[in-house]
Amino acid sequence: MCGIVGYVGEKDAKSVLLSGLKKLEYRGYDSCGIGTIVGGKFLVNKNTNRIDSLEEEVKETPTSKIGVGHTRWATHGGATVENAHPHVSNNKKVLVVHNGIIENYARLREMLKAKGYKFYSDTDTEVIPNLIDLYNKGDFMQAVKKAMDMLEGSFALGIINLDDPNTLVAAKRNSPLIVGIGDAESFIASDFSAILKYTDKISILENDEYAVLKNGGVYFYDSELNPCGKDFKFIDMKDEATEKNGYAHFMLKEINENTITIKNTVSEYIKDDEIVFDLKLTEEDIKNINQIHIVACGTAMHAGLNGKNIIETLTRIPVNVEVASEFRYKNPILKENDLVIFISQSGETADTVACLELVKERGIKYMSMVNVKESTIDRMSENVIYTKAGPEIAVASTKAYVAQVCLIDLFAIYLAKILKTADKKYLKQLTYELKTMHAAVQTVLEHPEVYAEYGKSIASELDMFYLGRGLDYYVALEGSLKLKEISYIHSEACQFGELKHGPIALIEEGTNVIAICTSKKLLGKVVSNIKEVKARGAKVLLITNQTQVPHEVYDERMEIPHIDELLSPILTVIPLQLIAYYATVEKGLDVDKPRNLAKSVTVE
Ligand code: AGP
């Protein structure tokens, strides 16, 4: 998604803007630009390359004390310099950077054209500076408010204007925007990692609030432009958390952080060997739960599938897993004693946020699991528990997925203990295995050369198949997504039992198959299924902790430590993350910033 940075202060604005945009690169973008005020005029530089080339372009330009910067993930109009932000009004007096989508931009564009405005880009954003100009009769904030009141959709805006060259205005609706304050300087950003280098003191704009940054301070206004006070919080994160610390890529760093992530997530909620959550869900509420819905997107949804398996196994409560973009438009069937669980790493995914709003409006009990504190979902939720993965910079989610699986495993055990639906000793054993899981993960991470060799060997493949049953199938879905989203190798996950109902037609001599098997009970079935694909020429990599698999069944084998089957996804996903990583490195692609993707999908 797009990224925004703004600055007003004594430093050279462009250096602050470029530093911030580099921190936002991980969110995914296809063009970038900055706008400052120099000598009473806007100085605008934009390009469709990386931030480094923008930095080169502005190296010799004059300094300024105010400016805004933007990384654009194209929604309306291609990735061109004309469509890159900032965008300027026809009279060159109002400049804007924008995150989000203006859903009624076409009507506004026609209205402005009828009043003589001309447009140079295909973007929805370009209507905003011209609307502000149209309504600017001398009171700039009134003009901004009037323009905002005309907009439908989502926006986070940084606005500067030549009539007041020392003032930056920020406005926000359904797209994250924070304000930072330093010593005689102030900032705006779509993600606090962009300004963490300069300040850890931030305030979060709510929908239809405004912030006016000038004279080294910040002035907040509500939707009617009444002054309103807002608290500043200190962000608990250090800037180096968003550095690679010697790893070749953020993704490799984050895969290796799976161990500390598990340790931090599990220890956060286990006190004296008991799982403790501080939730506004009483034991009575939990005893009355008839149905659980897990709502998420992408990798988070895959973690939700694991949650379905363990919650249903331990509590016998039916669990329905829904993709947020489908759930929000299907008029979901929700009943009084349902519980909805939202899973989101960023806490900003537009579809998941919209589902949370829908469930809150219906008055249904819910709980959120997020990785980013102070994110939109965090701030919207009265029941929220956290994955302690720390900042996840690579677009492909790895440690956050493992943390989400751990967290939902903990929650399943917590429910089962209250409901007394599983043997206490067994729950104690599962809790112990989660407490020591980080050690098991470390053993999987100790031999990266095994995964590097296999990853390189499949780098030129066009298709890959990931096969599993039950929990192993859910991990196969995640492994397949990992490979697709960073190596661009097409892959699909398939339940072993479904192969013969169609997909096996695709298996031919040399087809690469990754088979996952952690179930002793289903081992015999899985061995037969693997033989079916072997018989048709497939090359099989078996990822397993089962010893009773005949050697002739597979071509290569990767061992994972034996743990309870219910917890196995935490381990089986690690080889799949590394295989996707090394295949991508072999192809010379951008591991951390794959094409077309964004870290946080804040638009529909
Ligand atoms: C996973 O590798 C992707 N980056 C993507 O599927 C992601 O999991 C999805 O967009 C959900 O994001 P969230 O967890 O921040 O809501």
PDB file of C-alpha atoms in Angstrom, residues 166-360:
ATOM      1  CA  ASN A 166       5.099  27.035   7.124  1.00  0.00           C
ATOM      2  CA  THR A 167       2.020  24.923   7.781  1.00  0.00           C
ATOM      3  CA  LEU A 168       1.288  21.257   7.017  1.00  0.00           C
ATOM      4  CA  VAL A 169      -2.308  20.038   7.308  1.00  0.00           C
ATOM      5  CA  ALA A 170      -3.185  16.363   7.857  1.00  0.00           C
ATOM      6  CA  ALA A 171      -6.626  14.811   7.430  1.00  0.00           C
ATOM      7  CA  LYS A 172      -7.772  11.187   7.701  1.00  0.00           C
ATOM      8  CA  ARG A 173     -10.704   8.844   7.061  1.00  0.00           C
ATOM      9  CA  ASN A 174     -10.409   5.030   7.003  1.00  0.00           C
ATOM     10  CA  SER A 175      -6.706   5.068   6.177  1.00  0.00           C
ATOM     11  CA  PRO A 176      -4.071   5.171   8.940  1.00  0.00           C
ATOM     12  CA  LEU A 177      -2.223   8.413   9.691  1.00  0.00           C
ATOM     13  CA  ILE A 178      -0.136   9.321  12.721  1.00  0.00           C
ATOM     14  CA  VAL A 179       1.385  12.595  13.938  1.00  0.00           C
ATOM     15  CA  GLY A 180       4.818  12.717  15.559  1.00  0.00           C
ATOM     16  CA  ILE A 181       6.354  15.511  17.570  1.00  0.00           C
ATOM     17  CA  GLY A 182      10.009  16.277  18.266  1.00  0.00           C
ATOM     18  CA  ASP A 183      12.052  19.224  19.462  1.00  0.00           C
ATOM     19  CA  ALA A 184      10.642  22.201  17.511  1.00  0.00           C
ATOM     20  CA  GLU A 185       9.603  19.868  14.704  1.00  0.00           C
ATOM     21  CA  SER A 186       6.622  17.719  13.795  1.00  0.00           C
ATOM     22  CA  PHE A 187       5.883  14.829  11.461  1.00  0.00           C
ATOM     23  CA  ILE A 188       3.081  12.862   9.829  1.00  0.00           C
ATOM     24  CA  ALA A 189       3.358   9.271   8.615  1.00  0.00           C
ATOM     25  CA  SER A 190       1.153   6.395   7.489  1.00  0.00           C
ATOM     26  CA  ASP A 191       3.263   4.026   9.622  1.00  0.00           C
ATOM     27  CA  PHE A 192       5.320   5.043  12.668  1.00  0.00           C
ATOM     28  CA  SER A 193       8.349   3.115  11.408  1.00  0.00           C
ATOM     29  CA  ALA A 194       8.841   6.015   8.939  1.00  0.00           C
ATOM     30  CA  ILE A 195       9.589   8.558  11.676  1.00  0.00           C
ATOM     31  CA  LEU A 196      10.923   6.339  14.485  1.00  0.00           C
ATOM     32  CA  LYS A 197      14.433   7.589  13.649  1.00  0.00           C
ATOM     33  CA  TYR A 198      13.367  11.098  14.754  1.00  0.00           C
ATOM     34  CA  THR A 199      10.723  10.583  17.408  1.00  0.00           C
ATOM     35  CA  ASP A 200       8.914   7.890  19.362  1.00  0.00           C
ATOM     36  CA  LYS A 201       6.252  10.352  20.566  1.00  0.00           C
ATOM     37  CA  ILE A 202       3.152   9.947  18.441  1.00  0.00           C
ATOM     38  CA  SER A 203      -0.564  10.644  18.344  1.00  0.00           C
ATOM     39  CA  ILE A 204      -3.005   8.786  16.121  1.00  0.00           C
ATOM     40  CA  LEU A 205      -5.556  10.678  14.042  1.00  0.00           C
ATOM     41  CA  GLU A 206      -9.081   9.305  14.231  1.00  0.00           C
ATOM     42  CA  ASN A 207     -11.526   9.479  11.310  1.00  0.00           C
ATOM     43  CA  ASP A 208     -12.413  13.048  10.233  1.00  0.00           C
ATOM     44  CA  GLU A 209      -9.941  14.652  12.620  1.00  0.00           C
ATOM     45  CA  TYR A 210      -7.408  17.233  11.405  1.00  0.00           C
ATOM     46  CA  ALA A 211      -3.895  18.069  12.525  1.00  0.00           C
ATOM     47  CA  VAL A 212      -2.176  21.377  11.776  1.00  0.00           C
ATOM     48  CA  LEU A 213       1.616  21.209  12.059  1.00  0.00           C
ATOM     49  CA  LYS A 214       3.355  24.588  12.399  1.00  0.00           C
ATOM     50  CA  ASN A 215       5.785  26.542  14.588  1.00  0.00           C
ATOM     51  CA  GLY A 216       7.270  23.264  15.875  1.00  0.00           C
ATOM     52  CA  GLY A 217       3.948  22.197  17.369  1.00  0.00           C
ATOM     53  CA  VAL A 218       0.739  20.347  16.443  1.00  0.00           C
ATOM     54  CA  TYR A 219      -2.840  21.606  16.734  1.00  0.00           C
ATOM     55  CA  PHE A 220      -5.705  19.103  16.509  1.00  0.00           C
ATOM     56  CA  TYR A 221      -9.267  19.779  15.337  1.00  0.00           C
ATOM     57  CA  ASP A 222     -12.395  17.631  15.248  1.00  0.00           C
ATOM     58  CA  SER A 223     -14.625  17.089  12.203  1.00  0.00           C
ATOM     59  CA  GLU A 224     -16.251  20.519  12.746  1.00  0.00           C
ATOM     60  CA  LEU A 225     -12.848  22.212  13.144  1.00  0.00           C
ATOM     61  CA  ASN A 226     -13.297  22.666  16.887  1.00  0.00           C
ATOM     62  CA  PRO A 227      -9.881  22.530  18.588  1.00  0.00           C
ATOM     63  CA  CYS A 228      -9.472  19.194  20.383  1.00  0.00           C
ATOM     64  CA  GLY A 229      -6.741  17.914  22.628  1.00  0.00           C
ATOM     65  CA  LYS A 230      -5.135  14.552  21.809  1.00  0.00           C
ATOM     66  CA  ASP A 231      -2.678  12.478  23.824  1.00  0.00           C
ATOM     67  CA  PHE A 232       0.795  11.670  22.587  1.00  0.00           C
ATOM     68  CA  LYS A 233       2.048   8.136  23.336  1.00  0.00           C
ATOM     69  CA  PHE A 234       5.556   6.755  23.345  1.00  0.00           C
ATOM     70  CA  ILE A 235       5.973   3.939  20.817  1.00  0.00           C
ATOM     71  CA  ASP A 236       7.649   0.876  22.306  1.00  0.00           C
ATOM     72  CA  MET A 237       9.946   0.014  19.400  1.00  0.00           C
ATOM     73  CA  LYS A 238      13.521   0.820  18.491  1.00  0.00           C
ATOM     74  CA  ASP A 239      14.528   1.939  15.021  1.00  0.00           C
ATOM     75  CA  GLU A 240      16.950  -0.988  14.578  1.00  0.00           C
ATOM     76  CA  ALA A 241      13.960  -3.348  14.715  1.00  0.00           C
ATOM     77  CA  THR A 242      13.371  -2.149  11.175  1.00  0.00           C
ATOM     78  CA  GLU A 243      16.922  -2.930  10.030  1.00  0.00           C
ATOM     79  CA  LYS A 244      18.281  -6.153   8.494  1.00  0.00           C
ATOM     80  CA  ASN A 245      21.016  -6.574  11.152  1.00  0.00           C
ATOM     81  CA  GLY A 246      23.368  -8.402   8.806  1.00  0.00           C
ATOM     82  CA  TYR A 247      20.853 -10.664   7.059  1.00  0.00           C
ATOM     83  CA  ALA A 248      20.697 -10.516   3.267  1.00  0.00           C
ATOM     84  CA  HIS A 249      16.981  -9.789   3.378  1.00  0.00           C
ATOM     85  CA  PHE A 250      14.328  -8.892   5.931  1.00  0.00           C
ATOM     86  CA  MET A 251      12.525 -12.141   5.092  1.00  0.00           C
ATOM     87  CA  LEU A 252      15.511 -14.288   6.082  1.00  0.00           C
ATOM     88  CA  LYS A 253      15.931 -12.244   9.252  1.00  0.00           C
ATOM     89  CA  GLU A 254      12.275 -12.683  10.094  1.00  0.00           C
ATOM     90  CA  ILE A 255      12.291 -16.438   9.403  1.00  0.00           C
ATOM     91  CA  ASN A 256      15.181 -16.699  11.834  1.00  0.00           C
ATOM     92  CA  GLU A 257      13.254 -14.574  14.324  1.00  0.00           C
ATOM     93  CA  ASN A 258      10.593 -17.316  14.472  1.00  0.00           C
ATOM     94  CA  THR A 259      12.289 -18.663  17.611  1.00  0.00           C
ATOM     95  CA  ILE A 260      12.247 -15.411  19.595  1.00  0.00           C
ATOM     96  CA  THR A 261       8.795 -14.630  18.228  1.00  0.00           C
ATOM     97  CA  ILE A 262       7.389 -17.903  19.563  1.00  0.00           C
ATOM     98  CA  LYS A 263       9.138 -17.413  22.887  1.00  0.00           C
ATOM     99  CA  ASN A 264       7.817 -13.854  23.272  1.00  0.00           C
ATOM    100  CA  THR A 265       4.289 -14.660  22.131  1.00  0.00           C
ATOM    101  CA  VAL A 266       3.912 -17.768  24.300  1.00  0.00           C
ATOM    102  CA  SER A 267       5.564 -16.326  27.410  1.00  0.00           C
ATOM    103  CA  GLU A 268       3.347 -13.246  27.192  1.00  0.00           C
ATOM    104  CA  TYR A 269       0.296 -15.370  27.986  1.00  0.00           C
ATOM    105  CA  ILE A 270       1.653 -18.225  30.144  1.00  0.00           C
ATOM    106  CA  LYS A 271       2.057 -17.339  33.812  1.00  0.00           C
ATOM    107  CA  ASP A 272       3.060 -20.129  36.228  1.00  0.00           C
ATOM    108  CA  ASP A 273       2.238 -22.728  33.548  1.00  0.00           C
ATOM    109  CA  GLU A 274      -1.290 -21.356  33.198  1.00  0.00           C
ATOM    110  CA  ILE A 275      -2.577 -19.583  30.065  1.00  0.00           C
ATOM    111  CA  VAL A 276      -3.964 -16.190  31.056  1.00  0.00           C
ATOM    112  CA  PHE A 277      -5.730 -13.739  28.737  1.00  0.00           C
ATOM    113  CA  ASP A 278      -7.016 -10.370  29.900  1.00  0.00           C
ATOM    114  CA  LEU A 279     -10.285 -10.382  27.957  1.00  0.00           C
ATOM    115  CA  LYS A 280     -13.748  -8.995  28.562  1.00  0.00           C
ATOM    116  CA  LEU A 281     -15.042 -12.485  27.805  1.00  0.00           C
ATOM    117  CA  THR A 282     -16.314 -14.034  31.029  1.00  0.00           C
ATOM    118  CA  GLU A 283     -16.232 -17.760  31.659  1.00  0.00           C
ATOM    119  CA  GLU A 284     -20.018 -17.587  31.282  1.00  0.00           C
ATOM    120  CA  ASP A 285     -19.602 -15.985  27.839  1.00  0.00           C
ATOM    121  CA  ILE A 286     -17.177 -18.741  26.866  1.00  0.00           C
ATOM    122  CA  LYS A 287     -19.452 -21.498  28.155  1.00  0.00           C
ATOM    123  CA  ASN A 288     -22.276 -20.063  26.036  1.00  0.00           C
ATOM    124  CA  ILE A 289     -20.315 -19.945  22.753  1.00  0.00           C
ATOM    125  CA  ASN A 290     -22.192 -21.957  20.138  1.00  0.00           C
ATOM    126  CA  GLN A 291     -20.165 -21.078  17.041  1.00  0.00           C
ATOM    127  CA  ILE A 292     -16.849 -19.360  16.334  1.00  0.00           C
ATOM    128  CA  HIS A 293     -16.102 -17.454  13.139  1.00  0.00           C
ATOM    129  CA  ILE A 294     -12.487 -16.645  12.266  1.00  0.00           C
ATOM    130  CA  VAL A 295     -12.200 -13.732   9.813  1.00  0.00           C
ATOM    131  CA  ALA A 296      -8.929 -12.735   8.125  1.00  0.00           C
ATOM    132  CA  CYS A 297      -7.095 -12.418   4.802  1.00  0.00           C
ATOM    133  CA  GLY A 298      -4.199 -14.241   3.145  1.00  0.00           C
ATOM    134  CA  THR A 299      -1.657 -15.700   5.511  1.00  0.00           C
ATOM    135  CA  ALA A 300      -3.683 -14.608   8.535  1.00  0.00           C
ATOM    136  CA  MET A 301      -6.599 -16.635   7.155  1.00  0.00           C
ATOM    137  CA  HIS A 302      -4.305 -19.660   6.869  1.00  0.00           C
ATOM    138  CA  ALA A 303      -3.442 -19.226  10.532  1.00  0.00           C
ATOM    139  CA  GLY A 304      -7.191 -19.116  11.127  1.00  0.00           C
ATOM    140  CA  LEU A 305      -7.579 -22.500   9.442  1.00  0.00           C
ATOM    141  CA  ASN A 306      -5.102 -23.943  11.930  1.00  0.00           C
ATOM    142  CA  GLY A 307      -7.189 -22.338  14.635  1.00  0.00           C
ATOM    143  CA  LYS A 308     -10.290 -24.090  13.311  1.00  0.00           C
ATOM    144  CA  ASN A 309      -8.611 -27.476  13.598  1.00  0.00           C
ATOM    145  CA  ILE A 310      -7.281 -27.082  17.131  1.00  0.00           C
ATOM    146  CA  ILE A 311     -10.346 -25.286  18.542  1.00  0.00           C
ATOM    147  CA  GLU A 312     -12.719 -27.889  17.128  1.00  0.00           C
ATOM    148  CA  THR A 313     -10.475 -30.726  18.304  1.00  0.00           C
ATOM    149  CA  LEU A 314     -10.127 -29.424  21.862  1.00  0.00           C
ATOM    150  CA  THR A 315     -13.534 -27.823  22.443  1.00  0.00           C
ATOM    151  CA  ARG A 316     -15.922 -29.360  19.873  1.00  0.00           C
ATOM    152  CA  ILE A 317     -17.190 -25.832  19.155  1.00  0.00           C
ATOM    153  CA  PRO A 318     -17.806 -25.526  15.394  1.00  0.00           C
ATOM    154  CA  VAL A 319     -15.459 -23.024  13.762  1.00  0.00           C
ATOM    155  CA  ASN A 320     -16.123 -21.313  10.448  1.00  0.00           C
ATOM    156  CA  VAL A 321     -13.148 -19.616   8.738  1.00  0.00           C
ATOM    157  CA  GLU A 322     -13.991 -16.744   6.393  1.00  0.00           C
ATOM    158  CA  VAL A 323     -11.998 -14.578   4.007  1.00  0.00           C
ATOM    159  CA  ALA A 324     -12.758 -11.023   5.128  1.00  0.00           C
ATOM    160  CA  SER A 325     -13.421  -9.741   1.585  1.00  0.00           C
ATOM    161  CA  GLU A 326     -16.170 -12.362   1.225  1.00  0.00           C
ATOM    162  CA  PHE A 327     -17.550 -12.183   4.783  1.00  0.00           C
ATOM    163  CA  ARG A 328     -18.229  -8.434   4.620  1.00  0.00           C
ATOM    164  CA  TYR A 329     -20.556  -8.684   1.631  1.00  0.00           C
ATOM    165  CA  LYS A 330     -22.380 -11.966   2.304  1.00  0.00           C
ATOM    166  CA  ASN A 331     -24.728 -10.716   5.006  1.00  0.00           C
ATOM    167  CA  PRO A 332     -23.151 -13.264   7.363  1.00  0.00           C
ATOM    168  CA  ILE A 333     -25.328 -15.405   9.620  1.00  0.00           C
ATOM    169  CA  LEU A 334     -24.329 -14.340  13.122  1.00  0.00           C
ATOM    170  CA  LYS A 335     -26.150 -15.377  16.271  1.00  0.00           C
ATOM    171  CA  GLU A 336     -26.163 -14.034  19.832  1.00  0.00           C
ATOM    172  CA  ASN A 337     -23.821 -16.723  21.202  1.00  0.00           C
ATOM    173  CA  ASP A 338     -21.327 -16.531  18.356  1.00  0.00           C
ATOM    174  CA  LEU A 339     -17.759 -15.365  18.831  1.00  0.00           C
ATOM    175  CA  VAL A 340     -15.920 -13.748  15.929  1.00  0.00           C
ATOM    176  CA  ILE A 341     -12.092 -13.780  15.961  1.00  0.00           C
ATOM    177  CA  PHE A 342     -10.222 -11.324  13.728  1.00  0.00           C
ATOM    178  CA  ILE A 343      -6.608 -12.080  12.842  1.00  0.00           C
ATOM    179  CA  SER A 344      -4.412  -9.394  11.290  1.00  0.00           C
ATOM    180  CA  GLN A 345      -0.655  -8.775  11.406  1.00  0.00           C
ATOM    181  CA  SER A 346      -0.870  -5.132  10.416  1.00  0.00           C
ATOM    182  CA  GLY A 347      -4.206  -4.405  12.040  1.00  0.00           C
ATOM    183  CA  GLU A 348      -4.901  -2.208   8.998  1.00  0.00           C
ATOM    184  CA  THR A 349      -6.274  -4.599   6.339  1.00  0.00           C
ATOM    185  CA  ALA A 350      -9.281  -2.751   4.919  1.00  0.00           C
ATOM    186  CA  ASP A 351     -11.482  -5.835   4.458  1.00  0.00           C
ATOM    187  CA  THR A 352     -10.779  -7.117   7.952  1.00  0.00           C
ATOM    188  CA  VAL A 353     -11.421  -3.658   9.466  1.00  0.00           C
ATOM    189  CA  ALA A 354     -14.749  -3.494   7.606  1.00  0.00           C
ATOM    190  CA  CYS A 355     -15.752  -6.914   9.002  1.00  0.00           C
ATOM    191  CA  LEU A 356     -14.892  -5.788  12.529  1.00  0.00           C
ATOM    192  CA  GLU A 357     -17.130  -2.740  12.030  1.00  0.00           C
ATOM    193  CA  LEU A 358     -19.949  -5.004  10.769  1.00  0.00           C
ATOM    194  CA  VAL A 359     -19.663  -7.404  13.745  1.00  0.00           C
ATOM    195  CA  LYS A 360     -19.532  -4.530  16.246  1.00  0.00           C
TER     196      LYS A 360
END
